[in-house]
PDB file of C-alpha atoms in Angstrom:
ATOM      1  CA  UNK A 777       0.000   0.000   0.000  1.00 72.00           C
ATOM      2  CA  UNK A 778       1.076   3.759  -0.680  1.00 84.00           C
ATOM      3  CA  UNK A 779       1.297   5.078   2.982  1.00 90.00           C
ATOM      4  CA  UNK A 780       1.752   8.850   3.309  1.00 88.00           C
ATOM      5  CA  UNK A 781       4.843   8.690   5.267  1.00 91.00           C
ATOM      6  CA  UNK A 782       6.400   6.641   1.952  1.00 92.00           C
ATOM      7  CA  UNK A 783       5.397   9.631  -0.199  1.00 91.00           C
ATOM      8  CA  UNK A 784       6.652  11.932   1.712  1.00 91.00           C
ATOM      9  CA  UNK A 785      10.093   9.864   1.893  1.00 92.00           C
ATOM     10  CA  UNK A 786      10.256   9.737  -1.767  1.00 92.00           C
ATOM     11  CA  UNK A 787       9.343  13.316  -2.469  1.00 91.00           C
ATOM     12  CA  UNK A 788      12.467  14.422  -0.141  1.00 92.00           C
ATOM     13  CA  UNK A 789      14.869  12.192  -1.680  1.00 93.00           C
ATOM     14  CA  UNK A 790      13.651  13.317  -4.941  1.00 92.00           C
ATOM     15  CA  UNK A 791      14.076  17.110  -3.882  1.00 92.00           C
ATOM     16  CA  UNK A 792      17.688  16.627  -2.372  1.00 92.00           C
ATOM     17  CA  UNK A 793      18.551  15.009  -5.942  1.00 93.00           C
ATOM     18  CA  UNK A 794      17.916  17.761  -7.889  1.00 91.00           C
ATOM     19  CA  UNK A 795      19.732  20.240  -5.422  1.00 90.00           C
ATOM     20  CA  UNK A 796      17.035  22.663  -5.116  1.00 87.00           C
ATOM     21  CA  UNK A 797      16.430  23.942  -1.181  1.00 91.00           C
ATOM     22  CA  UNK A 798      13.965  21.683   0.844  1.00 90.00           C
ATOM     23  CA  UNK A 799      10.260  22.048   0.403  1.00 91.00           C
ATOM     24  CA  UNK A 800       7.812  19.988   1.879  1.00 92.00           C
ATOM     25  CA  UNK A 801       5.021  18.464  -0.358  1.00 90.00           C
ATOM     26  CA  UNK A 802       2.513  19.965   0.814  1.00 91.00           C
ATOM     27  CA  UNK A 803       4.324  23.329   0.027  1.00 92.00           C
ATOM     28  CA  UNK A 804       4.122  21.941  -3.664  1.00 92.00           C
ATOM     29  CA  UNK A 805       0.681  21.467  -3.563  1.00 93.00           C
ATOM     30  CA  UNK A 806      -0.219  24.544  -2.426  1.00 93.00           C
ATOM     31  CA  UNK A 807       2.024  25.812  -5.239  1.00 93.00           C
ATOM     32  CA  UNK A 808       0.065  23.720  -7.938  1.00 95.00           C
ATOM     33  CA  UNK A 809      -3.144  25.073  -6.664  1.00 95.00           C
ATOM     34  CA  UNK A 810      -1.922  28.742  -6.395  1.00 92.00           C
ATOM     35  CA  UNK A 811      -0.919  28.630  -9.793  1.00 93.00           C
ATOM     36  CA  UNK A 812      -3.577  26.687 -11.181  1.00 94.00           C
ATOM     37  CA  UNK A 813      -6.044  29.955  -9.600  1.00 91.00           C
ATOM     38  CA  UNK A 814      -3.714  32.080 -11.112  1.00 87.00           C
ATOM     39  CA  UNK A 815      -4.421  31.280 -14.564  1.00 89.00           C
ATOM     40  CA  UNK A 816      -7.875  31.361 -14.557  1.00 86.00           C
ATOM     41  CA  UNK A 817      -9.012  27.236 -13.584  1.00 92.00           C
ATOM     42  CA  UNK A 818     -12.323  27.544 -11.765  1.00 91.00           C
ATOM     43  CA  UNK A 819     -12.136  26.749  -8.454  1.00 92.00           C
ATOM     44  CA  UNK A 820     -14.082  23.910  -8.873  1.00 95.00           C
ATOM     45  CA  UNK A 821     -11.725  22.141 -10.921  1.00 97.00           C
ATOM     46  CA  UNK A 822      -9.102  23.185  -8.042  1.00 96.00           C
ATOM     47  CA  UNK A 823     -10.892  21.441  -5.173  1.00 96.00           C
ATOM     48  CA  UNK A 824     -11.639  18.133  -7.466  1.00 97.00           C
ATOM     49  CA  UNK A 825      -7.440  18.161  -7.526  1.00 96.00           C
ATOM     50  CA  UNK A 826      -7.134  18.946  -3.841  1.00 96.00           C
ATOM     51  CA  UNK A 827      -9.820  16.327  -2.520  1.00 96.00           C
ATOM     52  CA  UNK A 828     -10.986  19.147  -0.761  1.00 96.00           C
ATOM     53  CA  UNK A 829     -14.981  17.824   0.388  1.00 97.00           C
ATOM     54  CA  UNK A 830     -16.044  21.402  -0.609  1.00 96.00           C
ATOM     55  CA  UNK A 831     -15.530  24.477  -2.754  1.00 94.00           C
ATOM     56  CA  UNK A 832     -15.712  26.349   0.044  1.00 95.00           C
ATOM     57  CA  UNK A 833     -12.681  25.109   1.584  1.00 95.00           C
ATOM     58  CA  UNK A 834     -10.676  25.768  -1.421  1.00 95.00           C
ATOM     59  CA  UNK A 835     -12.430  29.224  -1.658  1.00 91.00           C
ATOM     60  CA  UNK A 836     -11.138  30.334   2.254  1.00 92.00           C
ATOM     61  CA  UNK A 837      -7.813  28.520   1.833  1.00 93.00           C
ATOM     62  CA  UNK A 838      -7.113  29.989  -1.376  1.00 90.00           C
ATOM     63  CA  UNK A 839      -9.130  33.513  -1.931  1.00 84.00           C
ATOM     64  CA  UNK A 840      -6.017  35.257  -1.284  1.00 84.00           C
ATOM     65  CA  UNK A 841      -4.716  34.295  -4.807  1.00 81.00           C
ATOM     66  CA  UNK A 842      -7.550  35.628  -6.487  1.00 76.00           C
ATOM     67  CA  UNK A 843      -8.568  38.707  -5.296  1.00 75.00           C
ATOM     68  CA  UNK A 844      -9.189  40.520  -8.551  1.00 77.00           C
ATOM     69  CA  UNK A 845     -12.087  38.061  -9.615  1.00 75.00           C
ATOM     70  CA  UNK A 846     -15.027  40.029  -9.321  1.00 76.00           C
ATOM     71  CA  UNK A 847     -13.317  43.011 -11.246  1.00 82.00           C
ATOM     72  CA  UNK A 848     -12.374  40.616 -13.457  1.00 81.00           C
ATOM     73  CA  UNK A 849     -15.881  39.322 -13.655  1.00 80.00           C
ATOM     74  CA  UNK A 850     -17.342  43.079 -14.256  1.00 84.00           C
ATOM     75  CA  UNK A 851     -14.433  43.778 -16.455  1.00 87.00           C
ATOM     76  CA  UNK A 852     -15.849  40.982 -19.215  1.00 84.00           C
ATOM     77  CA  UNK A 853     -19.210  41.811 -18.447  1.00 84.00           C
ATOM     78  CA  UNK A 854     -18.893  45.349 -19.356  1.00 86.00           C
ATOM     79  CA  UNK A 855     -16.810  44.412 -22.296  1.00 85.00           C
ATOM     80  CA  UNK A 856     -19.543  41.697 -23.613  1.00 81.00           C
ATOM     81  CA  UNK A 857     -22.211  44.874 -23.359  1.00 78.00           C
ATOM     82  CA  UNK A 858     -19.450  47.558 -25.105  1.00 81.00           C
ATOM     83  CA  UNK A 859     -18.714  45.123 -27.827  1.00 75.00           C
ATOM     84  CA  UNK A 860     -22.892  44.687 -28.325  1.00 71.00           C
ATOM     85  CA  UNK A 861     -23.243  48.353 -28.101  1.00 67.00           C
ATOM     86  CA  UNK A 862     -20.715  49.244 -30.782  1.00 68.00           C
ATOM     87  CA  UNK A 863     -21.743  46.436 -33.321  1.00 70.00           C
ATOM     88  CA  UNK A 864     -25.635  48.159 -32.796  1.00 67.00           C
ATOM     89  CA  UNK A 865     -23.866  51.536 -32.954  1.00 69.00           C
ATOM     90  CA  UNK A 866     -21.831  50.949 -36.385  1.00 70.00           C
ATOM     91  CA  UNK A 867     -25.267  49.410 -38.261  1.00 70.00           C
ATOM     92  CA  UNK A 868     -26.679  52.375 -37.198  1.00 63.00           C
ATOM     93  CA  UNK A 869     -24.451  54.478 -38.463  1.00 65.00           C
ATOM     94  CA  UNK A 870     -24.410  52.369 -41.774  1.00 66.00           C
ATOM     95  CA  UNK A 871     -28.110  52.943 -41.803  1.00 64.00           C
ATOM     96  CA  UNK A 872     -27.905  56.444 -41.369  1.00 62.00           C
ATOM     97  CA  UNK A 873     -25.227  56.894 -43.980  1.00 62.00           C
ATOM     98  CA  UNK A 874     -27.296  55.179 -46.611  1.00 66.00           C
ATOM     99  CA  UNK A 875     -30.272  57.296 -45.340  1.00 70.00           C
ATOM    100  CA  UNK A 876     -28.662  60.726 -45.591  1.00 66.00           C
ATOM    101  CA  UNK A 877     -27.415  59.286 -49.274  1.00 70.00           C
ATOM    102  CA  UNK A 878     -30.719  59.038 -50.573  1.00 67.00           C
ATOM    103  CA  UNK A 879     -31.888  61.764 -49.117  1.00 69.00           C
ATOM    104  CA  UNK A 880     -28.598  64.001 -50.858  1.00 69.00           C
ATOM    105  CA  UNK A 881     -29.564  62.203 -53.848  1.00 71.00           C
ATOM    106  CA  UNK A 882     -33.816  62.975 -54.021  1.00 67.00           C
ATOM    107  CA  UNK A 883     -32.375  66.600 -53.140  1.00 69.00           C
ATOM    108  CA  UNK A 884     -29.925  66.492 -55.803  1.00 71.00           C
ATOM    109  CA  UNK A 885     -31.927  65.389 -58.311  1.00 69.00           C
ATOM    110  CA  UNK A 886     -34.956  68.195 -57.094  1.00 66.00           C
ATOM    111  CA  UNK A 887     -32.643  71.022 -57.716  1.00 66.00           C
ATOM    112  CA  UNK A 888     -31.036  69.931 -61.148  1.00 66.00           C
ATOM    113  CA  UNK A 889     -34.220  69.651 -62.470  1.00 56.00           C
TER     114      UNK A 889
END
């Protein structure tokens, strides 16, 4: 069987190996879940790695890491609503532009007759 103390054996000889200064496994797995936060995995996905029984856990141990996440969150909402705006914004413009054309045109065609 794969006892914990084993593991932990086997990760220090494996660290002294590679000549790097000591750090305890569980320093490496709060490492792989720091970073995993970092770039964006949902936190979901980070407990499901930990074993942690609930989000929460992972949210309290962890919510250090990401505090920009609700500006983050309002930052693509606003952008999904700007982008939307400014697609609505250009048609309308295109729509205007043809309008104003035809309108030059009738006008055009008024005077020169």
């Amino acid at each position: 069987p794969l006892l914990p103390t084993t593991v932990t054996h086997a990760w220090i000889k494996l660290v002294r190996r590679t000549g790097l200064k000591p750090i305890r496994l569980h320093d490496a797995r709060h490492t792989h879940a720091t970073i995993l936060l970092k770039l964006g995995v949902h936190p979901r996905i980070v407990q499901e790695r930990l074993g942690h029984s609930s989000i929460q856990i992972t949210l309290d141990t962890y919510s250090h890491v990401v505090p920009g996440l609700q500006e983050a969150a309002a930052a693509r909402f606003d952008q999904a609503f700007t982008t939307r705006y400014n697609q609505q914004r250009t048609e309308a413009s295109r729509q205007n532009v043809g309008s104003l054309s035809a309108i030059l045109e009738v006008m055009s065609n008024k005077y020169q007759n």
